[in-house]
CSV table of C-alpha atoms in Angstrom, one decimal:
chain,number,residue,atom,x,y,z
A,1,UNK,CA,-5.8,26.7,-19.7
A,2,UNK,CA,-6.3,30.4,-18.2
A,3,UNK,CA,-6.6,30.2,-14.4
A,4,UNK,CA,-10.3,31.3,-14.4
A,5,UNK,CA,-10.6,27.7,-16.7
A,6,UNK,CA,-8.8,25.7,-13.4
A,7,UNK,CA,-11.1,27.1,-11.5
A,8,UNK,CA,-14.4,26.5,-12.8
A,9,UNK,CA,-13.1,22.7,-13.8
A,10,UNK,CA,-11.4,22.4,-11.0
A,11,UNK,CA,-13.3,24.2,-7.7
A,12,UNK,CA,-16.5,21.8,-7.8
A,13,UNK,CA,-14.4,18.5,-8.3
A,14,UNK,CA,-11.1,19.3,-7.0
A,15,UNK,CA,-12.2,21.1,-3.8
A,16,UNK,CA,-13.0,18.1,-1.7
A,17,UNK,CA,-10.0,15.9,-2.4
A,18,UNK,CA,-7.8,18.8,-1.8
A,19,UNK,CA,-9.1,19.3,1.8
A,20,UNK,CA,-8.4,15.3,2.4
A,21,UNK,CA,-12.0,14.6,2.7
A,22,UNK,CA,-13.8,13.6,-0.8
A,23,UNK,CA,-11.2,11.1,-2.3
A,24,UNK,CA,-19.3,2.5,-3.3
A,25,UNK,CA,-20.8,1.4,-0.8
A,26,UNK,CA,-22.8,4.3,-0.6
A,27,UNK,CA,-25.7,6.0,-2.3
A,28,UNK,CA,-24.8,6.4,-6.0
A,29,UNK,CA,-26.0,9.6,-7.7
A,30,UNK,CA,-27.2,8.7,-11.2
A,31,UNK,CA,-27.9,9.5,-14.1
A,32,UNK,CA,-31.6,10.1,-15.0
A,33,UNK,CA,-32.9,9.3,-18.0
A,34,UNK,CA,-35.7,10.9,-19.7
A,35,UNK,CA,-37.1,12.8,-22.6
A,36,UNK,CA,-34.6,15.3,-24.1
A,37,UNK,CA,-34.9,18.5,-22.5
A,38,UNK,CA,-31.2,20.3,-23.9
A,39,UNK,CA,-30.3,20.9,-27.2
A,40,UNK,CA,-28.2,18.4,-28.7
A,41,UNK,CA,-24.6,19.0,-29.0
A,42,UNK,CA,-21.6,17.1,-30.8
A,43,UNK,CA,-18.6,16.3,-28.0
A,44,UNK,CA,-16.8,19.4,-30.1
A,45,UNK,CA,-19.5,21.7,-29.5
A,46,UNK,CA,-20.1,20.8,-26.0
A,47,UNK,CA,-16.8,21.3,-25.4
A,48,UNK,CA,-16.4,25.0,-27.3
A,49,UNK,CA,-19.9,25.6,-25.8
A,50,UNK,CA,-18.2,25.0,-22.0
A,51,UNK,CA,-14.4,27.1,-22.7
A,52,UNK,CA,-17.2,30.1,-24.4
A,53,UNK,CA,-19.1,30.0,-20.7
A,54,UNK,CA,-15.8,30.3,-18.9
A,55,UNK,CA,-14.2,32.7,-21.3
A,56,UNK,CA,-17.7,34.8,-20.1
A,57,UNK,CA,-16.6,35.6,-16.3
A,58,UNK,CA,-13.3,34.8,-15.7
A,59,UNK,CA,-14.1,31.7,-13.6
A,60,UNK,CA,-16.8,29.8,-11.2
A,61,UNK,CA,-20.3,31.2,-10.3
A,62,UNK,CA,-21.1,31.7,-7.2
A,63,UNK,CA,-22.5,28.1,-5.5
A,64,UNK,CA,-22.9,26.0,-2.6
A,65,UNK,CA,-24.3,22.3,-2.6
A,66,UNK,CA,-23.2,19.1,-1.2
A,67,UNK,CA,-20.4,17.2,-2.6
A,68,UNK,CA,-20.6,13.0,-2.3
A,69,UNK,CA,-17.6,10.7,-3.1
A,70,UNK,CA,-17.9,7.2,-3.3
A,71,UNK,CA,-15.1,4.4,-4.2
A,72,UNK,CA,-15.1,0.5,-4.5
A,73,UNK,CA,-12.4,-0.6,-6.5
A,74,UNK,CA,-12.3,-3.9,-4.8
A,75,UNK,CA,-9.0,-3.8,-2.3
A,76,UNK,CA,-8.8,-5.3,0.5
A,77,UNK,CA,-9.3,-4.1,3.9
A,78,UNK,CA,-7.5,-0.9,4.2
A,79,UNK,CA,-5.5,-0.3,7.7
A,80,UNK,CA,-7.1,1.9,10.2
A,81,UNK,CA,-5.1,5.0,10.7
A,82,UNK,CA,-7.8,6.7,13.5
A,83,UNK,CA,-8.0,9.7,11.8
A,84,UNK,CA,-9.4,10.8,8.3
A,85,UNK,CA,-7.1,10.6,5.8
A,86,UNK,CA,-6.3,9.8,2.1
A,87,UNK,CA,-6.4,5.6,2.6
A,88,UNK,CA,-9.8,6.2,3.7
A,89,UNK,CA,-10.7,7.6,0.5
A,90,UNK,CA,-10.3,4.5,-1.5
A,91,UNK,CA,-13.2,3.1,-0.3
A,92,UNK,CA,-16.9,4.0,0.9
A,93,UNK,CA,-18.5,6.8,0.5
A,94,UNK,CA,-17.2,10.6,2.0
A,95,UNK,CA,-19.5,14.0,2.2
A,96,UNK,CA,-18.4,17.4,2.1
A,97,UNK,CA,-20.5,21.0,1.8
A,98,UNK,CA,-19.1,23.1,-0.2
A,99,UNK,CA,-20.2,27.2,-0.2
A,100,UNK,CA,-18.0,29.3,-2.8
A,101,UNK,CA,-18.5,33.0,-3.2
A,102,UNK,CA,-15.8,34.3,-5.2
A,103,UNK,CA,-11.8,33.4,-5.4
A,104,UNK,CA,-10.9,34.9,-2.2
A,105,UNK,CA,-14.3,32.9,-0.9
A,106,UNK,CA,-14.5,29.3,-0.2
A,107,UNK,CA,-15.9,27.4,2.8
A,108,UNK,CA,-15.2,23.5,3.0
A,109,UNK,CA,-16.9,21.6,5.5
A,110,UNK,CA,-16.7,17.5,6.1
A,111,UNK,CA,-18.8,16.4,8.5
A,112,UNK,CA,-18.5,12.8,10.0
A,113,UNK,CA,-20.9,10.9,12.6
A,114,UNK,CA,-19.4,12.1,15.7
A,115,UNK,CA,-17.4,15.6,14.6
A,116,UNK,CA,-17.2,18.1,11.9
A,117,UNK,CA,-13.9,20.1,10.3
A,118,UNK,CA,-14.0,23.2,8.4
A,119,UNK,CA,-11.8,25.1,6.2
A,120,UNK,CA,-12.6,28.7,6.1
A,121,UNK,CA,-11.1,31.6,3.6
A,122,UNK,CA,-12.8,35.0,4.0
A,123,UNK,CA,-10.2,37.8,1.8
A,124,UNK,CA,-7.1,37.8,3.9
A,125,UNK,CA,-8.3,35.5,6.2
A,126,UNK,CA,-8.2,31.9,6.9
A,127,UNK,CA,-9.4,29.5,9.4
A,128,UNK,CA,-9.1,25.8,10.4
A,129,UNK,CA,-11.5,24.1,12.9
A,130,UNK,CA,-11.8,20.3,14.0
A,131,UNK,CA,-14.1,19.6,16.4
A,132,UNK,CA,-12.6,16.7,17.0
A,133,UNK,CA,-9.5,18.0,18.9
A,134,UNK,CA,-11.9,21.3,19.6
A,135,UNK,CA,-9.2,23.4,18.0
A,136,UNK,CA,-9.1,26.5,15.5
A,137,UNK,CA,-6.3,27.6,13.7
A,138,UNK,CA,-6.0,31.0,12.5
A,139,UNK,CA,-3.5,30.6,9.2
A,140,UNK,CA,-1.5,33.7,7.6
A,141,UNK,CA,0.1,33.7,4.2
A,142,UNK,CA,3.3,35.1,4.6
A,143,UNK,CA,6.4,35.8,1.6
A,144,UNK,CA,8.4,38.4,-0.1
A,145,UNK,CA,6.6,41.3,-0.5
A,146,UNK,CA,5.7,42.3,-4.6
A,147,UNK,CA,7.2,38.7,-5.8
A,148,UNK,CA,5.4,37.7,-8.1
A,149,UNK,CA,4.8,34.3,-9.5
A,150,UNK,CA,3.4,33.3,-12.9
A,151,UNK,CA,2.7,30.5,-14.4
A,152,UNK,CA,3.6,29.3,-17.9
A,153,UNK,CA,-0.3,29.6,-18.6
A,154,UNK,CA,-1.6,30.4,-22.5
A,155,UNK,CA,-3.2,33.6,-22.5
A,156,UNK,CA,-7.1,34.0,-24.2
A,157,UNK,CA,-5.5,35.3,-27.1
A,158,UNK,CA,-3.4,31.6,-28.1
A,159,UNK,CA,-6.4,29.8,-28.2
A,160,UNK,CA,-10.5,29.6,-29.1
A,161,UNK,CA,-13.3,27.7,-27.7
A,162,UNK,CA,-13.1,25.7,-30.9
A,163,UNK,CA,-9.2,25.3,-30.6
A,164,UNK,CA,-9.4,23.9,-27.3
A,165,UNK,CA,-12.1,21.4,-28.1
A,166,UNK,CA,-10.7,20.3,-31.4
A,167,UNK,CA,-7.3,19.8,-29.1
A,168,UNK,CA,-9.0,17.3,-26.6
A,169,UNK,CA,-10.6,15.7,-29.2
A,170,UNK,CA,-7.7,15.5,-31.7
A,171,UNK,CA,-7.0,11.5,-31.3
A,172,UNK,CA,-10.1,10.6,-30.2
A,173,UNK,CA,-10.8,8.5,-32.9
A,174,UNK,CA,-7.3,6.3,-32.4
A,175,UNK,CA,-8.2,5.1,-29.1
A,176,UNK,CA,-11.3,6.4,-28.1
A,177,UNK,CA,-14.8,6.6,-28.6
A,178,UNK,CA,-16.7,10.0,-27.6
A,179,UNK,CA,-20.5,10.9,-27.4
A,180,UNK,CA,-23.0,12.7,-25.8
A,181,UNK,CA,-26.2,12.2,-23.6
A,182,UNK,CA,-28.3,15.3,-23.4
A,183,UNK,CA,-31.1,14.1,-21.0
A,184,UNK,CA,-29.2,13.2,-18.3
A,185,UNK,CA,-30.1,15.0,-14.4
A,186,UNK,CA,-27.3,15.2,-11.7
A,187,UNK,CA,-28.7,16.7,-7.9
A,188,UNK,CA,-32.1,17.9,-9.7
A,189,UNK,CA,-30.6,19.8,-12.6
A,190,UNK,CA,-30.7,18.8,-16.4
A,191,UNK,CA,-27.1,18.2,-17.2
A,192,UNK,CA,-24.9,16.7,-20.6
A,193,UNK,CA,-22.6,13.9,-20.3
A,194,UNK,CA,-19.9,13.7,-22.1
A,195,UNK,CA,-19.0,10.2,-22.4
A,196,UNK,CA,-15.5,8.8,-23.8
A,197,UNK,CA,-14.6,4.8,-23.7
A,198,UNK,CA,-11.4,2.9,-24.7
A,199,UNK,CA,-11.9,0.5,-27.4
A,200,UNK,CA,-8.9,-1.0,-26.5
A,201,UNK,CA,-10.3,-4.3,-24.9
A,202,UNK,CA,-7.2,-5.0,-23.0
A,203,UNK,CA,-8.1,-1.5,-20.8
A,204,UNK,CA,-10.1,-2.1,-17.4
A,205,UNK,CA,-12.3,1.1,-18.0
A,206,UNK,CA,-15.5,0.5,-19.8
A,207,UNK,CA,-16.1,4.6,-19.9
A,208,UNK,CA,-16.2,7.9,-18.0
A,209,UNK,CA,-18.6,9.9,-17.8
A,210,UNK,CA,-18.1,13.9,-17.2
A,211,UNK,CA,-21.8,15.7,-16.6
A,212,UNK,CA,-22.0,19.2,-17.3
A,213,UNK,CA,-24.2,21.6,-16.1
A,214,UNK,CA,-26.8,22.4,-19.3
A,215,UNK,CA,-27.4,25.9,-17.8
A,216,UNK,CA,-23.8,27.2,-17.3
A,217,UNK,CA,-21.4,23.9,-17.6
A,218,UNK,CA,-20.5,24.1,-14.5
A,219,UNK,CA,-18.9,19.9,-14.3
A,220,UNK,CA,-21.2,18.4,-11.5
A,221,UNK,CA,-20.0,14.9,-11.7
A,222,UNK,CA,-17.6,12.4,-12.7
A,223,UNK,CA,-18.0,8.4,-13.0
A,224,UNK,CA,-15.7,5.8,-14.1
A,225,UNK,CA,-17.0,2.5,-15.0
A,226,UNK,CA,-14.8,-0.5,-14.7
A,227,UNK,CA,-15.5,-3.4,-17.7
A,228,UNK,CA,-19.2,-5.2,-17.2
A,229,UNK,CA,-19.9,-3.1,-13.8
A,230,UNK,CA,-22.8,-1.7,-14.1
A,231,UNK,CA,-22.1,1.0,-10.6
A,232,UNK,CA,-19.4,3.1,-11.0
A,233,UNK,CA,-16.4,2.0,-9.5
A,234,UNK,CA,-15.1,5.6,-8.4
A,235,UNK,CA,-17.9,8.6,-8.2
A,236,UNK,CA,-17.4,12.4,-7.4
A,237,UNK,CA,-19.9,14.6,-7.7
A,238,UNK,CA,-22.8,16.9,-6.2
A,239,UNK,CA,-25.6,15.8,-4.7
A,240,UNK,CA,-27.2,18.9,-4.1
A,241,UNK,CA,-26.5,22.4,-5.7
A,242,UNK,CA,-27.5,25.9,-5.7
A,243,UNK,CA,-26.3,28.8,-8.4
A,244,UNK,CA,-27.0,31.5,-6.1
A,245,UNK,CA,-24.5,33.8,-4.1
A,246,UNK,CA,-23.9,32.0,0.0
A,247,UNK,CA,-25.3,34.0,2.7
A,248,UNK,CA,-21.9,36.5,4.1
A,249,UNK,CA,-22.0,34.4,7.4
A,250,UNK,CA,-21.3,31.1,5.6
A,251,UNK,CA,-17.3,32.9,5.3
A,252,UNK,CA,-17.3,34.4,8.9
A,253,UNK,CA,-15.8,32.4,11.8
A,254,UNK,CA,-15.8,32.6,15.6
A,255,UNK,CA,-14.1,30.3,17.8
A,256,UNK,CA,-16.5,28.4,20.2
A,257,UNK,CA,-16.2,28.9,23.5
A,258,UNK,CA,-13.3,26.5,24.9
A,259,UNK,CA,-11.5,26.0,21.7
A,260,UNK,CA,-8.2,25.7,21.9
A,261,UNK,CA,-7.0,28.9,19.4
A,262,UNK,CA,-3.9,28.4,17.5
A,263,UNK,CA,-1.7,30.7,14.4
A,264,UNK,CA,-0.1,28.9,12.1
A,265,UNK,CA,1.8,30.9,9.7
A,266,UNK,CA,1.8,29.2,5.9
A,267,UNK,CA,5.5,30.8,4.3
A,268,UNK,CA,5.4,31.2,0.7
A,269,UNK,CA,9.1,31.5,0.1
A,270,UNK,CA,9.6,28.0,1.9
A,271,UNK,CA,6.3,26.6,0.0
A,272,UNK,CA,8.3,27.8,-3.5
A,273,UNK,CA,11.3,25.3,-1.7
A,274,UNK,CA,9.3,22.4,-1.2
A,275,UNK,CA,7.8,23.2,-4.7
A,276,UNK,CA,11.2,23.0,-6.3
A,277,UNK,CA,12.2,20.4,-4.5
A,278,UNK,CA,9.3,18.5,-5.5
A,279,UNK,CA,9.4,19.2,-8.8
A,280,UNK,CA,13.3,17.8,-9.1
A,281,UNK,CA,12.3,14.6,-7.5
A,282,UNK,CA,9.5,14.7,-10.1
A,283,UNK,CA,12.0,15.2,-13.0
A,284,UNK,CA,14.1,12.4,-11.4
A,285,UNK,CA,10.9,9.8,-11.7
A,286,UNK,CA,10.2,11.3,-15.1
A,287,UNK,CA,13.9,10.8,-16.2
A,288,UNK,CA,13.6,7.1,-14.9
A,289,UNK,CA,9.6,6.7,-16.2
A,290,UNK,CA,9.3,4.1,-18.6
A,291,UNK,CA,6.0,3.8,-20.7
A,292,UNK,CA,4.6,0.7,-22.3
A,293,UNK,CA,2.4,0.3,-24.7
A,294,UNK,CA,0.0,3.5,-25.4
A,295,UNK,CA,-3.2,5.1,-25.4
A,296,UNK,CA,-6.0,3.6,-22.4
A,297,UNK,CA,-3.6,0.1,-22.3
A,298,UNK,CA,-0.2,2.3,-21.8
A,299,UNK,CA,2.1,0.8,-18.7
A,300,UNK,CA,4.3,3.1,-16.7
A,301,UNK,CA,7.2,1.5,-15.4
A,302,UNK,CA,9.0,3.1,-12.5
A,303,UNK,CA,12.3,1.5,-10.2
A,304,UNK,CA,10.4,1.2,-7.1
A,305,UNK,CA,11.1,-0.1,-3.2
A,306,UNK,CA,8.7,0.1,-0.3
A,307,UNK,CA,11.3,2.8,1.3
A,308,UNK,CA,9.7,5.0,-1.5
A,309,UNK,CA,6.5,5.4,0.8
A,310,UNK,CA,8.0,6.4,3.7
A,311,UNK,CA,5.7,9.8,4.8
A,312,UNK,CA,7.1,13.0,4.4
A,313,UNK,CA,8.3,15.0,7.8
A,314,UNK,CA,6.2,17.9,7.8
A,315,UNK,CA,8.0,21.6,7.3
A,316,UNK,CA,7.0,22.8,11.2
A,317,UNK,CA,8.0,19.7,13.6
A,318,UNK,CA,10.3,17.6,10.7
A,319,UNK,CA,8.1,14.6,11.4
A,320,UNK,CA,5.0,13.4,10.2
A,321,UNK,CA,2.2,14.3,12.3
A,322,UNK,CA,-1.3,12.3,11.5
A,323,UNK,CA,-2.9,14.8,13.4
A,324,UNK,CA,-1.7,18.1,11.1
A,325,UNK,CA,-3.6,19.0,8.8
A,326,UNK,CA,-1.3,20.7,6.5
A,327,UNK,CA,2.0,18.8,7.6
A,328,UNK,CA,1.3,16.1,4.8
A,329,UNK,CA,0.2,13.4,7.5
A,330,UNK,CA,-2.5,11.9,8.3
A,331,UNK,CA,-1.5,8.4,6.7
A,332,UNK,CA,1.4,6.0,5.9
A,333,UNK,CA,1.3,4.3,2.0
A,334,UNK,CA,4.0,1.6,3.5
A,335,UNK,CA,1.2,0.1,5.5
A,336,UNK,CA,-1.5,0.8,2.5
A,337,UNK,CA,1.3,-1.5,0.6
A,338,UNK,CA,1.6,-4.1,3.4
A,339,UNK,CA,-2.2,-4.3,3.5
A,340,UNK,CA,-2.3,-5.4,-0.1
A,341,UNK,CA,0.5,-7.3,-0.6
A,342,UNK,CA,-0.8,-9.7,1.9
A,343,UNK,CA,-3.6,-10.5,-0.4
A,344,UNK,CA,-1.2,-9.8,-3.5
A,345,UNK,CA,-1.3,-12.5,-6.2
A,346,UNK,CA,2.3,-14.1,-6.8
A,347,UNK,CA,3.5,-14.4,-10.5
A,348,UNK,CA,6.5,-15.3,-12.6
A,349,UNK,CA,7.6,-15.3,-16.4
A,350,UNK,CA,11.1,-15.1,-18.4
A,351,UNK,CA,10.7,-11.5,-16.5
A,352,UNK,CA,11.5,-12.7,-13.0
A,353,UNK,CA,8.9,-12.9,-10.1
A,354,UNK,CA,6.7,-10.4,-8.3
A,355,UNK,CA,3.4,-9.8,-6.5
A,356,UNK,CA,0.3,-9.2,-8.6
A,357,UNK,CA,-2.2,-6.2,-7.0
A,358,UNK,CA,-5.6,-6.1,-9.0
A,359,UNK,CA,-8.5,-3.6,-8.6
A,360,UNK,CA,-11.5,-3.1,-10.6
A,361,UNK,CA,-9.5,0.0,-12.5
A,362,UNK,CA,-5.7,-0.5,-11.9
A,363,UNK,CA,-3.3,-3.6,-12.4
A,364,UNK,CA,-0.2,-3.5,-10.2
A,365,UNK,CA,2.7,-5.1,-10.7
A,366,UNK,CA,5.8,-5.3,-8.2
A,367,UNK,CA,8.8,-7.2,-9.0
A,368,UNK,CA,11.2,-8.7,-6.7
A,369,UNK,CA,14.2,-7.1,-9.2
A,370,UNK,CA,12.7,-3.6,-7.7
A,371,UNK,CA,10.1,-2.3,-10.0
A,372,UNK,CA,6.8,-1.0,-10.2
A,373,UNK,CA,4.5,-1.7,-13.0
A,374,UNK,CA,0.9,0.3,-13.1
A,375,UNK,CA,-1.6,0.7,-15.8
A,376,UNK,CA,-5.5,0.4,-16.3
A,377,UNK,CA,-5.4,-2.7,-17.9
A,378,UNK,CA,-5.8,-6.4,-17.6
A,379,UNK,CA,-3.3,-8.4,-15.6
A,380,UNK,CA,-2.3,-10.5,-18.7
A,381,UNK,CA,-1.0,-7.2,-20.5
A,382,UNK,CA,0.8,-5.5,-17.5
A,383,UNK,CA,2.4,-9.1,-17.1
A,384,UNK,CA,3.5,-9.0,-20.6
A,385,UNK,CA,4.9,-5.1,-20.1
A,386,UNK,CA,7.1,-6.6,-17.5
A,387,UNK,CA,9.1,-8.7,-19.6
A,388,UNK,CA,9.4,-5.7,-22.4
A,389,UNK,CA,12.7,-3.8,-22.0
């Protein structure tokens, strides 16, 4: 997809779990039902009718609204880390506000009972606040000057509206069943839903649903539904949303008085490093990636040891700082993993032995021989994709 496509799929959903703070116990926004007030559309033409819209302007509208996440996939008590952070966002609910003017545009703000943090971009500006530690940082972008960096992208001209729908939709009918509800209302405004479920009965999702705005489809939610749940068991969406340009001082930022100011410089060339490095250790995993099985019951099978988890250093202090917000902190998986392991169901077969790890949506599997199975299926078929070789 074209960038201006990332963005308007990705700004309203994306935003929040980017910034750490919108990835249920709480509230559930739902789906309304009524009399029809959109004109009905077929999955294909929903989806054409959503790449035309984007293919219009380039990218997102201008908006702000509130943006609620909510998650009960049934793990056990999570470890407290004393700080927001990812293992928070696998269960309860999570808030942010959202105000987004234009690309170079974009306020983020999560509030919580006793502080607030906010992520600020204004052109060439950025800011950081958490009132928490009652400290701003002022972040510059810094790298070669005139290097440019593209991405292997198609350009409008390799695909249409009804290209791109007829792509997503191309085995649809193998392992999945697609429809449409054009009554439904998400925060006050008539939306579609598109709707896909496995008909594999060995997956643990029952469906997803995807609304879409019915004015400019704009997505405003997504819900997964674990099997014979009638809640969803993960929920992002807004809550509240407006389709009008912020006010100019929504992007402007002052200090307090007493903060604690502080520059952080963000450098591109090292950022393209970490990228590359990344993206061999990805290739590695790939190379190494098994897959069981296919379509919603598939099994990926990966060597695996808790070292794995260790957390990252961070660029700046070469250690992992909980407190940074953009050191890669602010949690550690290897006590996520000790957390449920202790509640971990042990299991055996011609295979070997392991610990069993189920949620509502994903099976886990980890074997004492050193690998890790994961898939959103039943425990019976990721047992059986353990003794496949």
């Amino acid at each position: 997809m074209r960038r201006g496509t990332f963005v308007r799929w990705g700004v309203p959903i994306a935003t929040a779990a980017v910034i750490g703070a919108a990835i249920g116990a709480g509230p559930v926004i739902a789906a309304v039902s009524g009399e029809p007030v959109l004109p009905e559309r077929t999955p294909q033409q929903l989806l054409a009718d959503a790449a035309a819209a984007t293919g219009k302007d380039g990218g997102l509208p201008p908006m702000s609204g509130t943006v609620q996440q909510t998650a009960s996939l049934g793990l056990p008590a999570l470890p407290q880390t004393g700080v927001e952070s990812p293992l928070s966002l696998l269960s309860g609910s999570h808030e942010v506000k959202v105000w987004y003017g234009a690309h170079d545009k974009l306020r983020v703000a999560m509030p919580t009972q006793m502080n607030e943090t906010n992520l600020i971009l204004n052109g060439g500006q950025a800011w950081y606040y958490d009132s928490s530690s009652n400290t701003a940082t002022k972040l510059t972008i810094k790298g070669e000057a005139g290097k440019q960096h593209r991405l292997p992208t198609p350009q409008p001209t390799d695909v249409t509206p009804q290209q791109v729908a007829e792509r997503l939709l191309a085995n649809v009918d193998q392992h999945t069943a697609v429809r449409v509800i054009n009554n439904a209302e998400v925060a006050g405004r008539p939306a579609y839903q598109l709707v896909v479920a496995p008909k594999d009965p060995g997956s643990l999702v029952q469906e997803i649903r995807i609304a879409l705005d019915g004015e400019n489809y704009v997505p405003l939610q997504v819900q997964v539904y674990a099997k014979g749940s009638a809640e969803p068991a993960f929920q992002l969406g807004f809550t509240q949303v407006t389709f009008t340009p912020p006010a100019p001082e929504n992007f402007t930022f002052t200090p307090p008085a007493g903060t604690k100011v502080e520059e952080r410089t963000l450098g591109l060339d090292a950022a393209g490093q970490q990228a590359e490095q990344r993206a061999e250790h990805a290739k590695d995993v790939a190379d190494q990636l098994k897959v069981v099985g296919d379509g919603w019951t598939s099994v990926a099978v990966v060597p695996f040891s808790p070292s794995d988890l260790a957390p990252a250093p961070t660029p700046a202090t070469g250690s992992a700082d909980a407190h940074d917000p953009f050191g890669g902190g602010g949690s550690d998986p290897s006590a996520l993993l000790d957390s449920v392991l202790k509640s971990a169901t042990p299991v055996s077969g011609t295979w070997g032995s392991g610990k069993l790890i189920k949620t509502k949506l994903v099976t886990a599997l980890v074997t004492d021989d050193g690998r890790l199975l994961v898939g959103a299926v039943t425990p019976e078929e990721i047992i059986e994709a353990a003794g496949t070789k």
